[in-house]
Structures are given as structure tokens and as C-alpha cells.
C-alpha positions as CSV (number, residue, x, y, z in Angstrom):
1,M,30.8,109.7,53.6
2,Q,27.6,108.3,52.1
3,F,26.8,106.3,55.2
4,F,26.5,109.4,57.4
5,R,24.4,111.2,54.8
6,D,22.0,108.2,54.7
7,L,22.0,107.7,58.5
8,S,18.9,108.9,60.4
9,L,17.6,108.8,64.0
10,S,15.0,106.2,63.0
11,S,17.6,103.9,61.4
12,A,20.0,104.3,64.3
13,T,17.2,103.5,66.8
14,A,16.2,100.4,64.7
15,G,19.8,99.2,64.9
16,F,19.8,99.7,68.7
17,V,16.4,98.0,69.1
18,A,17.6,95.1,67.0
19,V,20.6,94.6,69.3
20,L,18.5,95.0,72.4
21,V,16.0,92.4,71.2
22,G,18.5,90.0,69.7
23,F,20.9,90.0,72.6
24,T,18.7,90.1,75.7
25,S,16.2,87.6,74.3
26,S,18.6,84.7,74.0
27,V,21.9,85.6,75.8
28,A,20.9,83.3,78.7
29,I,20.7,80.3,76.3
30,V,24.2,81.0,75.1
31,F,25.4,81.2,78.7
32,Q,23.7,77.8,79.4
33,A,25.4,76.3,76.3
34,A,28.8,77.5,77.4
35,Q,28.3,76.2,81.0
36,A,27.1,72.8,79.7
37,F,30.7,72.3,78.4
38,G,32.3,73.4,81.7
39,A,33.1,77.0,80.6
40,T,34.7,79.3,83.2
41,P,33.6,82.9,83.4
42,E,36.7,83.8,81.3
43,V,35.7,81.4,78.6
44,I,32.1,82.6,78.6
45,T,33.4,86.2,78.2
46,S,35.5,84.9,75.3
47,W,32.3,83.4,73.7
48,M,30.7,86.8,73.8
49,W,33.8,88.4,72.4
50,A,33.9,86.0,69.4
51,L,30.1,86.1,68.8
52,G,30.0,89.9,69.0
53,L,33.0,90.2,66.7
54,G,31.6,87.8,64.2
55,M,28.0,89.2,64.2
56,G,29.3,92.8,64.0
57,L,31.7,92.2,61.1
58,C,29.3,90.0,59.1
59,S,26.5,92.6,59.5
60,A,28.3,95.9,59.2
61,L,30.8,95.2,56.4
62,P,28.5,93.5,53.8
63,S,25.8,96.2,54.5
64,L,28.3,98.9,53.7
65,V,29.5,97.1,50.6
66,L,26.1,96.1,49.2
67,R,24.2,99.2,50.6
68,Q,21.5,96.7,51.8
69,P,20.7,95.7,55.4
70,V,22.6,92.4,55.9
71,M,21.8,91.1,59.3
72,V,23.7,88.2,60.9
73,A,23.1,86.8,64.4
74,W,24.1,83.8,66.5
75,S,22.1,80.6,66.2
76,T,19.6,80.7,69.1
77,P,18.2,77.2,68.5
78,G,21.7,76.1,67.9
79,A,22.6,77.3,71.4
80,A,19.6,75.4,72.8
81,V,20.7,72.2,71.0
82,L,24.3,72.6,72.4
83,A,23.0,73.3,75.9
84,T,20.9,70.1,75.9
85,A,23.5,67.9,74.2
86,G,26.3,69.3,76.3
87,L,24.6,68.3,79.5
88,A,23.6,64.9,78.3
89,G,26.7,63.8,76.4
90,G,29.5,64.8,78.7
91,F,31.6,66.5,75.9
92,S,34.6,68.6,76.7
93,M,35.0,72.2,75.6
94,G,37.7,71.1,73.1
95,Q,35.3,68.6,71.5
96,A,32.6,71.3,71.4
97,V,35.0,73.6,69.5
98,G,35.8,70.8,67.1
99,A,32.0,70.4,66.5
100,F,31.7,74.2,65.9
101,M,34.4,74.0,63.2
102,M,32.8,71.0,61.5
103,C,29.5,72.7,61.5
104,A,31.1,75.8,60.0
105,V,32.6,73.7,57.2
106,L,29.1,72.3,56.4
107,I,27.7,75.9,56.3
108,V,30.5,76.9,53.9
109,L,29.7,74.0,51.6
110,A,26.0,74.8,51.7
111,G,26.7,78.4,50.7
112,A,29.6,77.9,48.2
113,S,27.7,75.2,46.3
114,G,24.6,77.3,46.0
115,L,22.4,74.4,47.1
116,F,20.7,76.4,49.9
117,E,19.9,79.4,47.6
118,R,18.6,77.1,44.8
119,L,16.2,75.5,47.4
120,M,15.0,78.9,48.5
121,N,14.3,79.9,44.9
122,R,11.8,77.2,44.6
123,I,9.7,78.4,47.6
124,P,6.8,80.7,46.5
125,M,6.8,84.2,47.9
126,A,3.5,83.5,49.6
127,I,5.0,80.7,51.6
128,A,8.1,82.7,52.4
129,S,6.0,85.6,53.5
130,A,3.8,83.4,55.7
131,L,6.9,81.9,57.2
132,L,8.3,85.3,58.1
133,A,4.9,86.4,59.5
134,G,4.7,83.2,61.7
135,V,8.2,83.7,63.1
136,L,7.6,87.4,63.9
137,A,4.0,87.0,65.2
138,K,5.4,85.3,68.3
139,F,7.1,88.5,69.2
140,G,3.9,90.4,68.6
141,L,2.0,88.1,70.9
142,Q,4.8,88.4,73.6
143,A,4.6,92.2,73.4
144,F,1.0,92.2,74.7
145,A,1.5,89.2,76.9
146,A,4.1,91.3,78.8
147,A,1.2,93.4,80.0
148,Q,0.4,90.6,82.5
149,T,3.4,91.6,84.6
150,A,4.0,95.2,83.5
151,L,0.5,96.5,82.5
152,V,1.3,100.2,83.0
153,L,4.6,100.1,81.1
154,V,3.1,98.1,78.1
155,A,0.0,100.3,78.0
156,L,2.2,103.5,78.0
157,M,4.3,102.1,75.2
158,L,1.3,101.1,73.1
159,V,-0.4,104.6,73.5
160,T,2.9,106.3,72.7
161,Y,3.4,104.1,69.6
162,L,-0.2,104.8,68.4
163,V,0.1,108.5,68.9
164,G,3.6,108.5,67.3
165,R,2.2,106.6,64.3
166,R,-0.5,109.3,64.0
167,M,1.7,112.4,64.5
168,L,5.3,111.4,63.7
169,P,5.1,108.0,62.0
170,R,8.8,107.9,61.1
171,Y,9.8,108.3,64.7
172,A,7.1,106.2,66.4
173,V,9.5,103.5,67.5
174,P,12.3,105.8,68.8
175,L,9.7,107.9,70.7
176,T,8.2,104.8,72.2
177,L,11.6,103.5,73.3
178,L,12.5,106.9,74.8
179,V,9.3,107.1,76.8
180,A,9.7,103.6,78.0
181,V,13.3,104.2,79.2
182,I,12.3,107.4,81.0
183,W,9.5,105.5,82.7
184,V,11.7,102.6,83.7
185,V,14.4,104.9,85.2
186,A,11.8,107.0,87.0
187,Q,10.3,103.9,88.5
188,G,13.7,102.6,89.7
189,Q,13.4,99.5,87.5
190,F,16.7,100.1,85.7
191,Q,19.2,97.6,87.2
192,A,22.3,99.9,87.3
193,G,24.2,97.3,89.3
194,A,24.3,95.1,86.3
195,V,26.5,97.6,84.5
196,T,30.3,97.1,85.1
197,L,33.3,98.3,83.2
198,D,35.5,95.5,81.9
199,W,37.2,94.5,78.6
200,A,36.6,91.1,77.1
201,R,39.6,88.9,76.5
202,P,39.6,86.1,74.0
203,V,40.5,82.6,75.3
204,F,41.8,80.1,72.7
205,I,40.5,76.5,73.0
206,A,42.3,73.8,71.0
207,P,39.7,71.8,69.0
208,E,39.3,68.1,69.4
209,F,37.6,66.2,66.6
210,S,35.5,63.0,67.0
211,L,32.8,61.1,65.2
212,Q,30.6,61.3,68.3
213,A,30.9,65.0,68.6
214,F,30.1,65.3,64.8
215,V,26.9,63.2,65.1
216,S,25.7,64.6,68.5
217,L,26.8,68.2,68.2
218,A,28.0,69.4,64.7
219,L,25.2,67.8,62.6
220,P,22.3,68.9,64.8
221,L,23.8,72.4,65.1
222,F,24.1,72.6,61.3
223,I,20.5,71.4,60.7
224,V,18.8,73.7,63.1
225,T,20.9,76.7,62.0
226,M,20.0,76.2,58.4
227,A,16.4,75.2,58.9
228,S,15.4,77.4,61.9
229,Q,17.6,80.5,61.3
230,N,18.9,80.8,57.7
231,L,15.6,79.7,56.2
232,P,13.5,82.5,57.9
233,G,16.4,84.8,57.4
234,V,16.2,84.5,53.6
235,A,12.4,84.9,53.9
236,A,12.9,88.2,55.7
237,I,15.2,89.4,53.0
238,R,12.9,88.5,50.2
239,A,9.8,89.8,51.9
240,A,11.5,93.2,52.3
241,G,12.2,93.2,48.6
242,Y,16.0,93.0,48.7
243,A,18.0,91.0,46.2
244,M,21.1,89.9,48.0
245,P,23.9,87.3,47.1
246,I,22.5,84.8,49.6
247,S,25.1,82.1,48.8
248,R,28.0,84.4,49.3
249,I,26.6,85.7,52.6
250,I,26.0,82.2,53.9
251,T,29.5,81.3,52.9
252,L,30.8,84.3,54.7
253,T,29.0,83.3,58.0
254,G,30.5,79.8,57.7
255,V,34.1,81.1,57.1
256,V,33.9,83.6,60.0
257,T,32.4,80.9,62.3
258,L,35.3,78.6,61.3
259,V,37.9,81.3,62.2
260,L,36.3,82.3,65.5
261,A,35.1,78.9,66.7
262,P,38.2,78.3,68.9
263,F,37.2,81.4,70.8
264,G,33.5,80.4,71.2
265,A,31.7,81.4,68.0
266,F,29.5,78.3,67.7
267,A,27.4,79.3,64.7
268,L,26.6,82.5,62.8
269,N,23.6,82.8,60.5
270,L,21.2,85.2,58.8
271,S,18.8,86.8,61.2
272,A,15.1,87.0,60.8
273,I,13.8,88.8,63.9
274,T,16.3,91.6,64.0
275,A,16.5,91.7,60.3
276,A,12.8,92.5,60.1
277,I,13.4,95.4,62.5
278,C,16.1,96.9,60.4
279,M,14.5,96.1,57.0
280,G,11.1,97.5,57.8
281,P,9.6,101.0,57.1
282,E,10.1,102.0,60.7
283,A,13.9,101.9,60.1
284,H,13.6,104.3,57.2
285,P,10.9,105.1,54.6
286,D,13.5,104.7,51.9
287,P,14.5,101.0,51.5
288,K,17.9,102.2,50.0
289,R,18.9,103.8,53.3
290,R,17.9,101.1,55.7
291,Y,21.3,99.5,55.4
292,T,22.4,102.1,57.9
293,A,20.4,100.4,60.6
294,A,22.2,97.1,59.9
295,V,25.6,99.0,60.1
296,V,24.6,100.5,63.5
297,C,23.5,97.1,64.7
298,G,26.8,95.6,63.6
299,A,28.8,98.4,65.3
300,L,26.9,97.8,68.5
301,Y,27.6,94.0,68.3
302,L,31.3,94.8,67.9
303,A,31.0,97.0,71.0
304,I,29.4,94.1,72.9
305,G,32.3,91.9,71.9
306,L,35.0,94.4,72.7
307,V,33.7,96.1,75.8
308,G,32.1,93.0,77.1
309,A,30.6,93.4,80.6
310,L,29.8,97.1,80.2
311,V,27.5,96.8,77.2
312,T,26.2,93.4,78.3
313,G,25.2,94.7,81.7
314,L,23.6,97.8,80.1
315,L,21.4,95.7,77.9
316,I,20.5,93.3,80.6
317,A,19.6,96.2,83.0
318,F,16.4,96.9,81.1
319,P,13.3,95.0,82.3
320,R,12.3,92.0,80.1
321,E,8.9,93.5,79.5
322,L,10.4,96.6,77.9
323,V,12.4,94.4,75.5
324,L,9.4,92.2,74.6
325,A,7.1,95.2,74.1
326,I,9.5,97.3,71.9
327,A,10.2,94.2,69.8
328,G,6.6,93.5,69.1
329,L,5.6,97.1,68.4
330,A,8.6,97.6,66.1
331,L,7.6,94.5,64.1
332,L,3.9,95.3,63.7
333,G,4.4,96.8,60.2
334,T,6.5,93.8,59.0
335,I,4.0,91.3,60.4
336,G,1.1,93.0,58.6
337,G,3.1,93.3,55.4
338,G,4.0,89.6,55.5
339,L,0.4,88.5,56.1
340,Q,-0.8,90.7,53.2
341,A,1.7,89.2,50.8
342,A,1.0,85.7,52.0
343,L,-2.8,85.9,51.7
344,Q,-3.4,88.1,48.7
345,D,-3.2,85.3,46.0
346,D,-6.1,83.0,46.4
347,R,-4.1,80.1,44.7
348,H,-1.6,80.1,47.6
349,R,-3.8,81.4,50.4
350,E,-4.6,78.2,52.2
351,A,-1.1,76.8,51.9
352,A,0.3,80.1,53.2
353,L,-2.1,80.1,56.1
354,I,-1.0,76.5,57.0
355,T,2.6,77.7,56.9
356,F,1.8,80.6,59.1
357,L,0.0,78.6,61.7
358,V,2.5,75.7,61.9
359,T,5.3,78.2,62.2
360,L,3.5,80.2,64.9
361,S,2.7,77.0,66.8
362,G,6.4,76.6,67.8
363,V,6.3,72.9,67.3
364,V,9.6,71.1,67.5
365,V,10.1,67.7,65.8
366,A,13.4,65.8,65.9
367,G,15.1,68.9,67.4
368,I,14.1,71.1,64.3
369,G,12.0,74.2,64.9
370,S,8.7,75.2,63.6
371,A,10.1,77.5,60.8
372,F,11.3,74.4,58.9
373,W,8.1,72.4,59.5
374,G,6.0,75.4,58.5
375,V,7.6,75.4,55.1
376,V,7.3,71.6,54.8
377,A,3.5,71.8,55.7
378,G,2.9,74.7,53.3
379,A,4.8,73.1,50.4
380,L,2.9,69.8,51.0
381,A,-0.4,71.6,51.0
382,L,0.5,73.5,47.8
383,F,1.6,70.2,46.1
384,V,-1.6,68.4,47.0
385,Q,-3.8,71.3,45.9
386,Q,-2.0,72.3,42.6
387,Y,-0.1,69.2,41.3
388,G,-1.2,68.5,37.8
389,L,-3.3,71.6,37.4
390,P,-2.4,74.0,34.5
391,K,-0.5,77.1,35.6
392,K,-2.5,80.4,35.7
393,A,-1.4,82.8,33.1
């Protein structure tokens, strides 16, 4: 099979790191969102089953078909919106599921109509690259900020990464992860007690539809998912040089969300952070073989959904500093490439820099994250600077 011929240690490790980063960095927010609607432990497990199944299928299958790294994740800002609205609004789990389904319908419409992709086609590559760099730079900063609480671990990982880049550049990230895991286990910091064997069981929740849930839950969930997740997700794809059928993939995430919503899949979308890990040169020097990293990531998401507590506990058992550090180091190449692409054209440099800084700031206005406002600020700067000027040949 072509997949196994294309698979490599570096791409498999990239897929694992993507899951490690994507899952452990935001799973607590998903738990909070579920609990805000009165979820029992069985329902929370069902949420993880549905999300793992949805992310796994939407990542692995399109990647195999397109031979390109399609990366789909849950909507982290969407989970934050749900957690806040759930606590404030007193919605039931049935009303929440109804809102998930209404949001999914909006995502399908945005994808099937092609409106979202046409909007993205009008954004200059410099702005898109600056957006991606701003989103990812946060993880680069967190990698070194983790040294405040785990100086030896972070320093060891940094030295290992630098030596690996010098001696074995293709395996620098896998080597860094291996050394970090050995150190954590040797120091007794691996929380083995978090690992338990149990199967996830889906729990069906009948949806309830209401105007209040649409306005307070579905609409904000749709807006932040498209603006704060799908927007930088497309930027990651284009910055990596891939030409994917964006509208069809967006439509697929909406359809799968609609089907799995009664079991807890609140919103699926294109990934930016984990996509950058699997689309970068650290995954594989040949861009045509990086799809294997996305397939591995999808398979691991499926395992999280099916095996439930076992894989969840295994991932949570790693110290938070290890997750932050390996994410930042794995993204260094992509951050640098994004900044280079953003700043190389002097016509777009200042607008791209504004996009980068606004995105990096993390500002949230009207519940919408900085990724959206970074694009707005950059586009406004570009308009003011270049409107009415003749185009450069």
C-alpha cells in the first residue's frame, strides 16, 4: 500500500505530537463546556467518543484520498463560548445539542456555497502567512515560558533539538520527544495513575430547537469556529503550499458535525496549530509524503474516541511543560517560514506586520478571537495604503 511506503518515523512522530498538543492543550475546556450543560461522566465520555470519531475520520480519510495532509480538530474557542454561555444561560443538554446541529447546518451552507473559500481567495498570501505566524508564535512563546516551572526539562529539550537539527535534522523533533519522555519517566513525573483501561460508549441526546439557543449558542459557535479556527486553518494550508478543495472539506466537517452532534460533537473545523506540525518540513522533507502524518493523527484521534479513558489518561499523564515545549519546538520552522513569506514583499510588509501583531496579541472583541481581527486590521491597513494606486507589474 502506498501509505506504508510513504510513512516514516518523522511523519508518524509529527502525527503523535499533533494529537498530544491538540488534545492536551484544550481538553479541559471541552470538559468545562460539557459540564456547563449538566453532563454526567457518561455523557462527557460520549462527547470524547463523538469528537474523536469525527476528527479521526475527517482527517484520515480525506488525507488518504487527496494525498495531502488534511487536519481537522474540534473548535477550541467554540468550546470556550459554550462553557461561558452554558453557565450563564441555563440551557439544557438537549438545547445545546440542537444548537450544535444548527451550527453544523450553517457550516455546511458556508462550505457548499463556496462563500468562505471565495473570501479566502481575496486575502493576499502575505496577510495569510502573517496570520498563521501570529497564531503559531503563541506556542513558540509558551515553549520557552514553560522554563519558568520546568527549566531543566525545557533546556534539555532545546539542546536536544538544536543538536538534532545539526546532526539529524529530519529526526530532530522525534529525538527531542524521546529524550523528554525518558527524562520525565526517570524523574517520576509521568502520572501513571491517570491511565485506566475503559471503552467509550456513545450516549444519544435528543435535540431541542429554540430561537434562544440559536442566538445564544449556535450563532456565536458558528462565528468563532469560522473566524478563529477555519480562517487560520486555510492560512496554514496555503502557507504550506497545498491546493486543497477547501469548500468540500468545510462541507464535510459540517456534515459530520451534524451527524455526531446528538452524541456530543459540538463543532469540527480545519486545524491550524496541529496542521502546521503535520504540514511542516519536520514531518517529512517531501511535501507529497506529509499526508501520512495527518493519517497517523487521524488514527490516533479515532483511538481516543474508541478507547476513551486509556488514551486520554496516557496523554494527560505527560507534564504540561513537555507538551508546551515540544509544540513550540516542532513549530519553529513553520513560524519562521510564515514570517519570511509575510515580510518579503515591501508592498505588504507593514500590513502583514500589523496582522501578525494583532493576531499574536490574543485580543478578543465581541467574543471573536484575534485571528479574525488580525485579518481585519491587516486588510484595513492594506486598503488605506494601496487603494487607488496602480498595481505593480
